[in-house]
Coordinates of C-alpha atoms in Angstrom, one line a residue:
M1 CA 0.0 0.0 0.0
A2 CA 1.3 3.5 -0.9
Q3 CA 2.0 5.6 2.2
R4 CA 1.3 3.1 4.9
H5 CA 0.5 5.0 8.0
T6 CA -1.1 3.9 11.2
L7 CA -4.2 6.0 11.3
P8 CA -7.1 6.0 13.8
V9 CA -9.9 7.1 11.5
A10 CA -13.4 5.6 11.7
C11 CA -16.8 6.9 11.3
A12 CA -19.8 5.3 12.8
S13 CA -21.5 5.5 16.1
F14 CA -18.8 3.3 17.5
A15 CA -15.6 3.1 15.4
L16 CA -12.2 1.6 15.9
I17 CA -9.5 4.2 16.4
A18 CA -6.5 2.1 15.8
G19 CA -5.1 1.8 12.3
A20 CA -3.5 -1.0 10.3
T21 CA -2.1 -1.4 6.8
I22 CA -3.8 -2.9 3.8
T23 CA -1.8 -4.9 1.3
G24 CA -3.0 -6.0 -2.1
T25 CA -6.7 -6.7 -1.9
A26 CA -6.8 -7.7 1.7
A27 CA -8.5 -5.1 3.9
A28 CA -7.0 -4.1 7.2
A29 CA -8.7 -3.9 10.5
Q30 CA -8.6 -0.2 10.2
P31 CA -11.9 1.3 9.2
A32 CA -12.0 3.8 6.5
P33 CA -13.4 7.3 7.1
V34 CA -17.1 6.9 6.7
G35 CA -19.0 10.0 7.5
T36 CA -22.4 11.6 7.3
A37 CA -23.4 14.9 5.9
V38 CA -20.8 17.7 5.9
V39 CA -20.7 19.6 9.1
P40 CA -19.1 23.1 9.1
A41 CA -15.9 23.2 11.0
A42 CA -17.3 25.8 13.4
F43 CA -20.0 23.4 14.5
L44 CA -17.8 20.2 14.8
P45 CA -18.2 18.4 18.1
A46 CA -15.6 19.3 20.6
S47 CA -12.5 17.1 20.8
P48 CA -12.6 14.3 23.5
A49 CA -11.4 15.6 26.8
T50 CA -9.3 13.1 28.8
D51 CA -10.5 14.7 32.1
Q52 CA -14.0 13.3 31.3
L53 CA -12.6 9.8 31.5
P54 CA -13.7 7.8 34.6
S55 CA -11.1 7.8 37.3
P56 CA -9.6 4.5 38.6
A57 CA -11.7 4.8 41.7
Q58 CA -14.9 5.2 39.7
I59 CA -14.0 2.2 37.6
A60 CA -13.4 0.1 40.7
A61 CA -16.6 1.2 42.3
A62 CA -18.6 0.5 39.2
Q63 CA -17.5 -3.1 39.2
D64 CA -20.0 -3.7 42.0
D65 CA -22.8 -1.6 40.4
P66 CA -23.9 -3.0 37.0
A67 CA -26.0 0.1 36.1
E68 CA -23.1 2.4 36.9
L69 CA -20.7 0.2 35.0
K70 CA -23.0 0.2 31.9
A71 CA -23.3 4.0 32.1
L72 CA -19.5 4.5 32.3
I73 CA -19.0 2.1 29.3
E74 CA -21.5 4.0 27.3
R75 CA -19.9 7.3 28.2
V76 CA -16.5 6.1 27.0
E77 CA -17.9 4.6 23.8
S78 CA -19.8 7.8 23.1
M79 CA -16.5 9.8 23.5
I80 CA -14.9 7.4 20.9
S81 CA -17.8 7.9 18.6
T82 CA -17.7 11.7 18.9
A83 CA -14.0 11.7 18.1
S84 CA -14.5 9.5 15.1
N85 CA -17.4 11.5 13.7
R86 CA -15.5 14.7 14.2
V87 CA -12.6 13.4 12.2
A88 CA -14.9 12.0 9.5
D89 CA -16.8 15.3 9.1
A90 CA -13.6 17.2 9.0
E91 CA -12.3 14.9 6.3
V92 CA -15.5 15.3 4.2
A93 CA -15.2 19.1 4.5
A94 CA -11.5 19.1 3.5
L95 CA -12.1 16.8 0.5
T96 CA -15.2 18.7 -0.6
D97 CA -13.4 22.1 -0.5
Q98 CA -10.4 20.6 -2.3
E99 CA -12.8 19.4 -5.0
S100 CA -14.2 23.0 -5.3
A101 CA -10.7 24.4 -5.4
T102 CA -9.7 22.1 -8.2
A103 CA -12.8 23.0 -10.2
A104 CA -12.1 26.7 -9.6
E105 CA -8.6 26.2 -10.9
L106 CA -9.8 24.5 -14.0
V107 CA -12.2 27.4 -14.7
L108 CA -9.4 29.8 -14.2
Q109 CA -7.2 28.0 -16.7
E110 CA -10.0 28.0 -19.3
R111 CA -10.8 31.6 -18.8
R112 CA -7.2 32.7 -19.0
A113 CA -6.8 30.8 -22.3
A114 CA -10.0 32.4 -23.6
A115 CA -8.7 35.8 -22.7
E116 CA -5.3 35.2 -24.4
E117 CA -7.1 34.0 -27.6
A118 CA -9.4 37.0 -27.5
R119 CA -6.6 39.5 -27.1
T120 CA -4.8 37.8 -30.1
N121 CA -7.9 38.1 -32.2
A122 CA -8.4 41.7 -31.1
D123 CA -4.9 42.5 -32.3
A124 CA -5.6 40.8 -35.6
A125 CA -8.8 42.8 -35.9
L126 CA -6.8 46.0 -35.4
E127 CA -4.4 45.0 -38.1
Y128 CA -7.3 44.2 -40.4
F129 CA -8.8 47.6 -39.7
E130 CA -5.5 49.3 -40.4
T131 CA -5.2 47.5 -43.7
S132 CA -8.8 48.5 -44.7
K133 CA -8.2 52.0 -43.6
T134 CA -5.1 52.2 -45.8
A135 CA -7.1 50.9 -48.8
V136 CA -9.7 53.6 -48.2
G137 CA -6.9 56.2 -48.1
Q138 CA -5.5 55.0 -51.3
L139 CA -8.9 55.2 -53.0
A140 CA -9.5 58.7 -51.7
G141 CA -6.1 59.8 -52.9
D142 CA -6.7 58.5 -56.4
L143 CA -10.1 60.2 -56.6
Y144 CA -8.6 63.5 -55.4
R145 CA -5.8 63.5 -57.8
N146 CA -8.1 62.7 -60.7
G147 CA -10.9 65.1 -60.0
G148 CA -13.2 62.5 -58.5
V149 CA -12.8 60.1 -61.4
N150 CA -11.2 56.7 -61.0
P151 CA -8.1 56.5 -63.2
A152 CA -9.1 53.1 -64.2
V153 CA -12.3 54.5 -65.7
T154 CA -10.4 57.0 -67.8
A155 CA -8.0 54.3 -69.0
L156 CA -10.8 52.0 -69.9
L157 CA -12.7 54.7 -71.9
T158 CA -9.6 55.8 -73.9
Q159 CA -8.5 52.2 -74.8
S160 CA -8.7 51.6 -78.5
D161 CA -8.3 47.8 -78.1
S162 CA -11.4 47.4 -76.0
N163 CA -14.4 48.5 -78.0
D164 CA -16.7 45.9 -76.7
V165 CA -19.5 47.7 -75.0
L166 CA -20.5 44.7 -72.8
Y167 CA -16.9 44.4 -71.6
K168 CA -16.6 48.0 -70.7
T169 CA -20.0 47.9 -68.9
S170 CA -19.0 44.9 -66.9
T171 CA -15.6 46.5 -66.1
M172 CA -17.3 49.7 -65.0
T173 CA -19.6 47.7 -62.7
A174 CA -16.7 45.8 -61.2
L175 CA -14.8 49.0 -60.5
A176 CA -17.9 50.6 -58.8
S177 CA -18.4 47.4 -56.8
N178 CA -14.7 47.4 -55.9
R179 CA -15.0 50.9 -54.6
A180 CA -18.1 50.1 -52.6
T181 CA -16.5 46.9 -51.2
T182 CA -13.5 48.9 -50.1
L183 CA -15.6 51.3 -48.2
A184 CA -17.8 48.6 -46.7
S185 CA -14.8 46.6 -45.7
A186 CA -13.4 49.5 -43.8
T187 CA -16.7 50.0 -41.9
E188 CA -16.9 46.3 -41.2
A189 CA -13.3 46.2 -40.0
A190 CA -13.9 49.1 -37.6
Q191 CA -17.0 47.4 -36.1
L192 CA -15.2 44.1 -35.9
W193 CA -12.2 45.6 -34.1
A194 CA -14.5 47.3 -31.6
A195 CA -16.4 44.0 -31.0
W196 CA -13.2 42.1 -30.4
E197 CA -11.8 44.8 -28.1
D198 CA -15.0 44.6 -26.0
Y199 CA -14.9 40.8 -26.0
A200 CA -11.3 40.7 -25.0
A201 CA -11.9 43.1 -22.2
A202 CA -14.9 41.0 -21.0
T203 CA -12.9 37.8 -21.1
E204 CA -10.0 39.4 -19.2
A205 CA -12.4 40.6 -16.6
A206 CA -13.9 37.1 -16.3
A207 CA -10.4 35.6 -15.9
A208 CA -9.6 38.1 -13.1
E209 CA -12.9 37.1 -11.4
A210 CA -12.0 33.5 -11.8
A211 CA -8.6 34.1 -10.3
E212 CA -10.2 35.7 -7.2
D213 CA -12.6 32.8 -6.9
S214 CA -9.8 30.2 -7.3
E215 CA -7.7 32.0 -4.6
A216 CA -10.6 32.1 -2.2
A217 CA -11.5 28.4 -2.8
L218 CA -7.9 27.4 -2.3
A219 CA -7.7 29.3 1.0
E220 CA -10.9 27.7 2.3
A221 CA -9.6 24.3 1.3
Q222 CA -6.4 24.8 3.2
R223 CA -8.3 26.0 6.2
E224 CA -10.5 22.8 6.2
Q225 CA -7.4 20.7 5.8
E226 CA -5.9 22.3 8.9
V227 CA -9.2 21.5 10.8
Y228 CA -9.0 17.9 9.6
A229 CA -5.4 17.5 10.7
Q230 CA -6.2 19.0 14.1
A231 CA -9.1 16.7 14.6
L232 CA -7.1 13.7 13.6
S233 CA -4.2 14.7 16.0
E234 CA -6.6 15.1 18.9
Q235 CA -8.3 11.8 18.2
E236 CA -4.9 10.0 18.1
A237 CA -3.9 11.6 21.4
A238 CA -7.0 10.5 23.2
H239 CA -7.2 7.0 21.6
D240 CA -5.0 5.1 24.0
D241 CA -6.7 6.5 27.1
L242 CA -10.2 5.7 25.8
I243 CA -9.3 2.2 24.8
N244 CA -7.6 1.6 28.1
A245 CA -10.6 2.9 30.0
L246 CA -12.9 0.5 28.1
A247 CA -10.6 -2.4 28.8
S248 CA -10.5 -1.5 32.6
L249 CA -14.3 -1.2 32.7
R250 CA -15.0 -4.4 30.8
Q251 CA -12.0 -6.2 32.5
T252 CA -10.6 -7.2 29.1
T253 CA -7.4 -6.4 27.3
V254 CA -6.7 -3.5 24.9
E255 CA -6.4 -5.9 22.0
E256 CA -9.8 -7.4 22.7
E257 CA -11.4 -3.9 22.9
E258 CA -9.7 -2.9 19.6
A259 CA -11.1 -6.0 17.9
R260 CA -14.5 -5.5 19.4
M261 CA -14.7 -1.9 18.2
A262 CA -13.3 -2.9 14.8
A263 CA -16.0 -5.5 14.3
R264 CA -18.7 -3.1 15.4
A265 CA -17.4 -0.4 12.9
A266 CA -17.3 -2.9 10.1
E267 CA -20.8 -4.0 10.8
E268 CA -22.1 -0.5 10.7
R269 CA -20.2 0.2 7.4
E270 CA -21.8 -2.8 5.8
E271 CA -25.2 -1.6 7.0
R272 CA -24.7 1.7 5.3
L273 CA -23.5 0.1 2.1
A274 CA -26.6 -2.1 2.1
A275 CA -28.8 0.9 2.5
A276 CA -27.0 2.6 -0.4
E277 CA -27.5 -0.4 -2.6
A278 CA -31.2 -0.5 -1.7
A279 CA -31.5 3.2 -2.6
G280 CA -30.1 2.5 -6.0
D281 CA -33.2 0.5 -6.9
T282 CA -35.1 3.8 -7.4
A283 CA -34.3 6.4 -10.0
P284 CA -32.1 9.2 -8.8
S285 CA -33.9 12.5 -8.1
Y286 CA -31.2 15.2 -7.8
Q287 CA -30.0 18.3 -9.7
P288 CA -26.3 18.7 -10.4
A289 CA -24.8 21.5 -8.4
A290 CA -24.2 24.8 -10.2
V291 CA -20.7 25.0 -11.6
P292 CA -19.1 28.2 -12.9
S293 CA -19.0 28.4 -16.7
D294 CA -15.6 28.1 -18.3
D295 CA -16.5 30.8 -20.9
A296 CA -18.4 33.0 -18.5
G297 CA -21.3 32.9 -20.8
L298 CA -19.6 35.2 -23.4
T299 CA -20.1 34.8 -27.2
P300 CA -17.1 35.7 -29.3
P301 CA -17.5 38.0 -32.4
P302 CA -17.2 36.7 -35.9
A303 CA -13.8 35.6 -37.1
V304 CA -11.3 38.1 -38.3
P305 CA -10.7 37.9 -42.1
D306 CA -7.2 37.9 -43.6
S307 CA -5.8 41.4 -43.7
G308 CA -4.9 41.0 -47.4
S309 CA -8.5 41.4 -48.5
G310 CA -9.0 45.1 -48.1
S311 CA -7.2 46.7 -51.1
G312 CA -10.0 47.5 -53.5
S313 CA -8.1 50.0 -55.6
S314 CA -5.4 47.4 -56.5
L315 CA -7.9 45.9 -59.0
V316 CA -7.7 48.9 -61.2
P317 CA -5.0 47.9 -63.7
R318 CA -6.2 44.3 -64.0
P319 CA -9.1 44.9 -66.4
T320 CA -6.6 45.6 -69.2
T321 CA -5.8 41.9 -69.4
P322 CA -9.2 40.6 -70.3
P323 CA -9.6 42.6 -73.5
T324 CA -6.8 40.5 -75.1
T325 CA -8.6 37.3 -74.3
T326 CA -12.2 38.3 -74.9
P327 CA -12.0 39.7 -78.5
E328 CA -9.9 36.6 -79.7
P329 CA -12.9 34.2 -79.5
S330 CA -15.1 36.8 -81.3
R331 CA -12.6 37.6 -84.1
P332 CA -12.5 34.1 -85.6
E333 CA -16.2 34.4 -86.4
T334 CA -15.8 37.8 -88.2
T335 CA -12.3 37.5 -89.7
P336 CA -12.8 34.8 -92.4
P337 CA -14.1 37.3 -95.0
P338 CA -11.4 39.9 -94.5
T339 CA -7.8 38.7 -94.8
S340 CA -6.5 41.3 -92.4
R341 CA -4.4 38.8 -90.4
P342 CA -0.8 39.2 -91.6
T343 CA 0.3 36.6 -89.1
V344 CA -1.6 33.8 -90.9
R345 CA 0.2 34.1 -94.2
P346 CA 3.8 33.2 -93.0
T347 CA 2.5 30.2 -91.1
P348 CA 1.3 28.1 -94.1
T349 CA 4.1 26.8 -96.3
P350 CA 2.1 26.1 -99.5
T351 CA 1.5 29.6 -101.0
P352 CA 0.4 28.6 -104.6
Q353 CA -3.0 27.3 -103.5
P354 CA -5.0 29.8 -101.4
T355 CA -7.8 27.3 -101.0
S356 CA -5.5 24.9 -99.4
R357 CA -4.6 27.4 -96.7
P358 CA -7.8 26.8 -94.8
T359 CA -7.2 23.1 -95.2
T360 CA -3.7 23.5 -93.7
R361 CA -5.3 25.3 -90.7
P362 CA -7.3 22.3 -89.6
T363 CA -4.3 20.1 -89.9
P364 CA -2.6 21.7 -86.9
T365 CA -5.8 21.2 -85.0
P366 CA -5.8 17.4 -85.5
T367 CA -2.2 17.3 -84.5
P368 CA -3.0 18.4 -80.9
T369 CA -5.9 16.0 -80.8
P370 CA -3.7 12.9 -80.9
T371 CA -1.7 14.2 -78.0
P372 CA -4.8 14.1 -75.7
T373 CA -5.6 10.7 -77.1
R374 CA -2.1 9.6 -76.1
T375 CA -2.6 11.1 -72.7
A376 CA -5.9 9.2 -72.5
T377 CA -4.1 5.9 -73.2
P378 CA -2.0 6.1 -70.0
T379 CA -5.1 6.8 -68.0
P380 CA -6.4 3.2 -68.3
T381 CA -3.0 2.1 -66.9
P382 CA -3.5 4.0 -63.6
T383 CA -7.1 2.8 -63.4
P384 CA -6.1 -0.8 -62.9
T385 CA -3.7 0.3 -60.2
P386 CA -6.6 1.2 -57.8
K387 CA -8.4 -2.0 -58.8
P388 CA -5.8 -4.3 -57.3
T389 CA -6.4 -5.4 -53.8
P390 CA -5.3 -2.4 -51.7
K391 CA -9.0 -2.0 -50.9
P392 CA -9.1 -5.3 -49.0
T393 CA -6.3 -3.9 -46.8
P394 CA -8.5 -1.2 -45.2
K395 CA -10.9 -4.1 -44.2
P396 CA -8.7 -4.9 -41.2
T397 CA -10.2 -1.6 -39.7
P398 CA -12.6 -3.7 -37.6
K399 CA -9.6 -4.9 -35.7
P400 CA -9.5 -1.7 -33.6
T401 CA -13.0 -2.4 -32.5
Q402 CA -12.0 -5.8 -31.1
P403 CA -10.3 -4.1 -28.1
P404 CA -13.1 -1.7 -27.1
S405 CA -11.8 1.9 -27.3
G406 CA -14.4 3.5 -25.0
S407 CA -15.3 0.8 -22.5
G408 CA -14.8 -2.7 -21.4
S409 CA -11.8 -4.7 -20.5
G410 CA -9.7 -3.0 -23.1
V411 CA -9.9 0.1 -20.8
Y412 CA -10.5 -1.3 -17.4
E413 CA -7.7 -3.9 -17.2
P414 CA -4.8 -1.5 -18.0
A415 CA -6.4 1.0 -15.6
I416 CA -6.8 -1.5 -12.8
S417 CA -3.4 -2.9 -13.3
W418 CA -1.7 0.5 -13.1
A419 CA -3.8 1.5 -10.0
I420 CA -3.0 -1.6 -8.0
N421 CA 0.7 -1.3 -8.8
I422 CA 0.6 2.3 -7.6
A423 CA -1.3 1.3 -4.4
Q424 CA 1.4 -1.3 -3.6
D425 CA 4.3 1.1 -4.1
D426 CA 5.3 3.2 -1.1
R427 CA 6.8 5.9 -3.3
Y428 CA 3.4 7.1 -4.4
T429 CA 1.5 9.3 -1.9
Y430 CA -1.7 11.3 -1.6
L431 CA -1.6 15.1 -2.1
Y432 CA -4.5 17.5 -2.2
G433 CA -4.8 18.7 -5.8
G434 CA -2.2 16.1 -6.9
N435 CA 1.3 16.5 -8.3
P436 CA 2.0 13.7 -10.7
P437 CA 3.8 11.4 -11.3
W438 CA 4.3 10.7 -7.6
Q439 CA 1.4 12.4 -5.8
Y440 CA -2.3 12.1 -6.6
D441 CA -5.7 13.0 -5.2
C442 CA -8.7 10.7 -5.8
S443 CA -9.9 12.1 -9.2
L444 CA -6.4 12.6 -10.6
F445 CA -5.7 9.0 -9.7
T446 CA -8.7 7.6 -11.6
Q447 CA -8.1 10.0 -14.5
T448 CA -4.5 8.8 -14.8
A449 CA -5.4 5.2 -14.4
F450 CA -8.0 5.2 -17.2
R451 CA -5.6 7.0 -19.4
Q452 CA -3.5 3.8 -19.4
G453 CA -6.4 2.1 -21.3
G454 CA -6.9 5.0 -23.7
A455 CA -9.9 6.5 -22.0
S456 CA -10.1 10.3 -21.4
L457 CA -11.8 11.2 -18.1
P458 CA -12.5 14.7 -16.8
R459 CA -10.5 16.1 -13.9
T460 CA -12.8 16.3 -10.9
S461 CA -14.9 13.7 -9.2
T462 CA -18.1 15.6 -10.1
Q463 CA -17.1 15.9 -13.7
Q464 CA -16.2 12.2 -13.9
Y465 CA -19.7 11.2 -12.6
F466 CA -21.8 13.4 -14.8
G467 CA -19.5 12.9 -17.8
A468 CA -19.9 9.1 -17.8
P469 CA -22.0 7.6 -20.6
A470 CA -23.9 5.3 -18.2
H471 CA -24.8 5.1 -14.6
V472 CA -25.7 1.9 -12.8
P473 CA -26.9 1.1 -9.3
L474 CA -24.5 -0.4 -6.8
S475 CA -26.3 -3.7 -7.0
Q476 CA -25.1 -4.0 -10.7
L477 CA -21.5 -3.1 -10.1
K478 CA -18.9 -4.5 -12.6
R479 CA -15.1 -4.5 -12.5
G480 CA -13.9 -1.1 -13.7
D481 CA -16.9 0.9 -12.6
L482 CA -16.3 4.1 -10.6
V483 CA -18.0 4.6 -7.2
F484 CA -18.4 8.0 -5.6
S485 CA -18.8 9.8 -2.3
S486 CA -21.4 12.6 -2.0
S487 CA -22.5 14.7 1.0
N488 CA -25.4 16.3 -0.7
G489 CA -27.4 13.5 -2.3
G490 CA -25.5 13.4 -5.6
A491 CA -25.6 17.1 -6.6
S492 CA -21.8 17.0 -6.4
F493 CA -19.1 14.5 -5.4
Y494 CA -15.9 14.8 -3.4
H495 CA -14.3 11.3 -3.8
V496 CA -14.1 8.6 -6.4
A497 CA -12.7 5.0 -6.4
I498 CA -12.3 2.2 -8.9
Y499 CA -14.3 -1.0 -8.3
L500 CA -12.2 -4.1 -8.6
G501 CA -14.9 -6.7 -8.1
N502 CA -15.5 -9.0 -5.1
G503 CA -16.4 -6.0 -2.9
Q504 CA -13.0 -4.3 -3.3
V505 CA -11.9 -0.8 -4.5
V506 CA -8.7 0.9 -5.1
H507 CA -8.5 4.7 -4.5
A508 CA -6.4 7.6 -3.3
R509 CA -8.0 8.1 0.0
N510 CA -6.5 11.0 2.0
P511 CA -3.1 12.3 3.1
S512 CA -3.1 10.1 6.2
V513 CA -3.7 6.6 4.6
G514 CA -2.6 7.4 1.1
I515 CA -3.4 5.1 -1.8
S516 CA -4.7 1.6 -1.1
V517 CA -7.0 -1.3 -1.9
T518 CA -9.9 -1.5 0.6
P519 CA -13.4 -3.0 0.9
L520 CA -16.1 -1.1 -0.9
S521 CA -17.7 -0.2 2.4
Y522 CA -14.7 2.0 3.2
V523 CA -16.0 4.5 0.6
N524 CA -17.8 6.9 3.0
N525 CA -21.1 8.5 2.0
I526 CA -21.2 6.2 -1.0
H527 CA -23.6 7.3 -3.7
P528 CA -26.2 4.7 -4.8
Y529 CA -25.1 4.9 -8.4
A530 CA -21.8 4.2 -10.1
A531 CA -20.3 5.6 -13.4
R532 CA -19.5 3.2 -16.2
Y533 CA -17.1 4.3 -19.0

């Protein structure tokens, strides 16, 4: 067992205070912390006072008075129960607040990442706006220098090569549209920049708020951890005196009283487990606890376009290129009657027959046609290449489905194997919040374990429960299911363990007992439903 400490922690009306180690899947005589609802630290029962113990004279006198003897025994057992419950409640409060602190830290990380991304987009929006503003300035300068007339329009109207009215009309329309687009892009860029600036400021404010919440949650968790440590220390200090008093009153040995209290605590844990299993027969009726939103409920503005799309005036010289291409298809229809093409005469070699000249012109056209036919002949050769049996090779794709990727033994067995190995290695310990690879809390332990089988679990216990694809009652537990502790009826959770089968679990329990394999009943405040991934 990792971090084997002798710990007197038990929760029940009568619980054993002495601790023992757990090795492998064998449970120790030490009861796990099993508590009831969370009790605020300010209202925790007072620590057991040794001056309330019966004196040796009272113990001797009570031996001749059965009623007095019974009253003294009940008083000592009540002191043991009070100390145990105080430790259990303090442990629940410490683990619950640590769960809240971990969740707050996750929210902080998400909001900081969102704020950084928003600021990057705001800077990009500013660059896009500057580019658009430059394009508007260029357009305004051109219009000013040319008396309000676009120079491209003047060039287009004075061109002798482009007499096509339709072409000139379409070009004029394109130039007008280009000018309108330039102005609209500048307006849109200004609005987009303002929107991203507002969004970036909002995300940064949300991140600052999350930082305050995280700091407050961490401080509260540390305070509860100190309360738990103090309660545990006081319980350990009073333990020997209480057990010795019981042995004197009952005229037994300390070992016998330890065993008697251990048996009683184990019986009570099993009773609570049976009650939880019975509660799982009915459908759960709870609402998940409110969790702060990672994005603070903010909606980002539209994406920022590329900054190179804002230069409308740069399209001015480009209309000169289409006139060379557009008249060429129209000229072959009108040019056959006039022989105004001087370029055609040098190309044909046979000059004596003018009638043969048009015949020579089609001859070059068939010459290119064989070239595409030759290119078509190689095309059948590549077509047989896909036809060979590379397609059967993707058929082995069902093989990944044989080891289940999301659930089943393909995930559970690697997770369980890793978890048990960690529990049996003293180098691994429990730490609030975790610090892998050597220190884990409960939910980081299960998350890391399931990662060994390729499954991705959320970070906190509450997230792992509500993020599971299926929930089953405790009466239907299977190996690899996750069981949880809750102090508010399942609205949130503060502890999680991996079920091994045969009534055993492996879990990172607390700083005092570390990581170990225990009976299922050691999961205190166990929830009637388990999560199945």
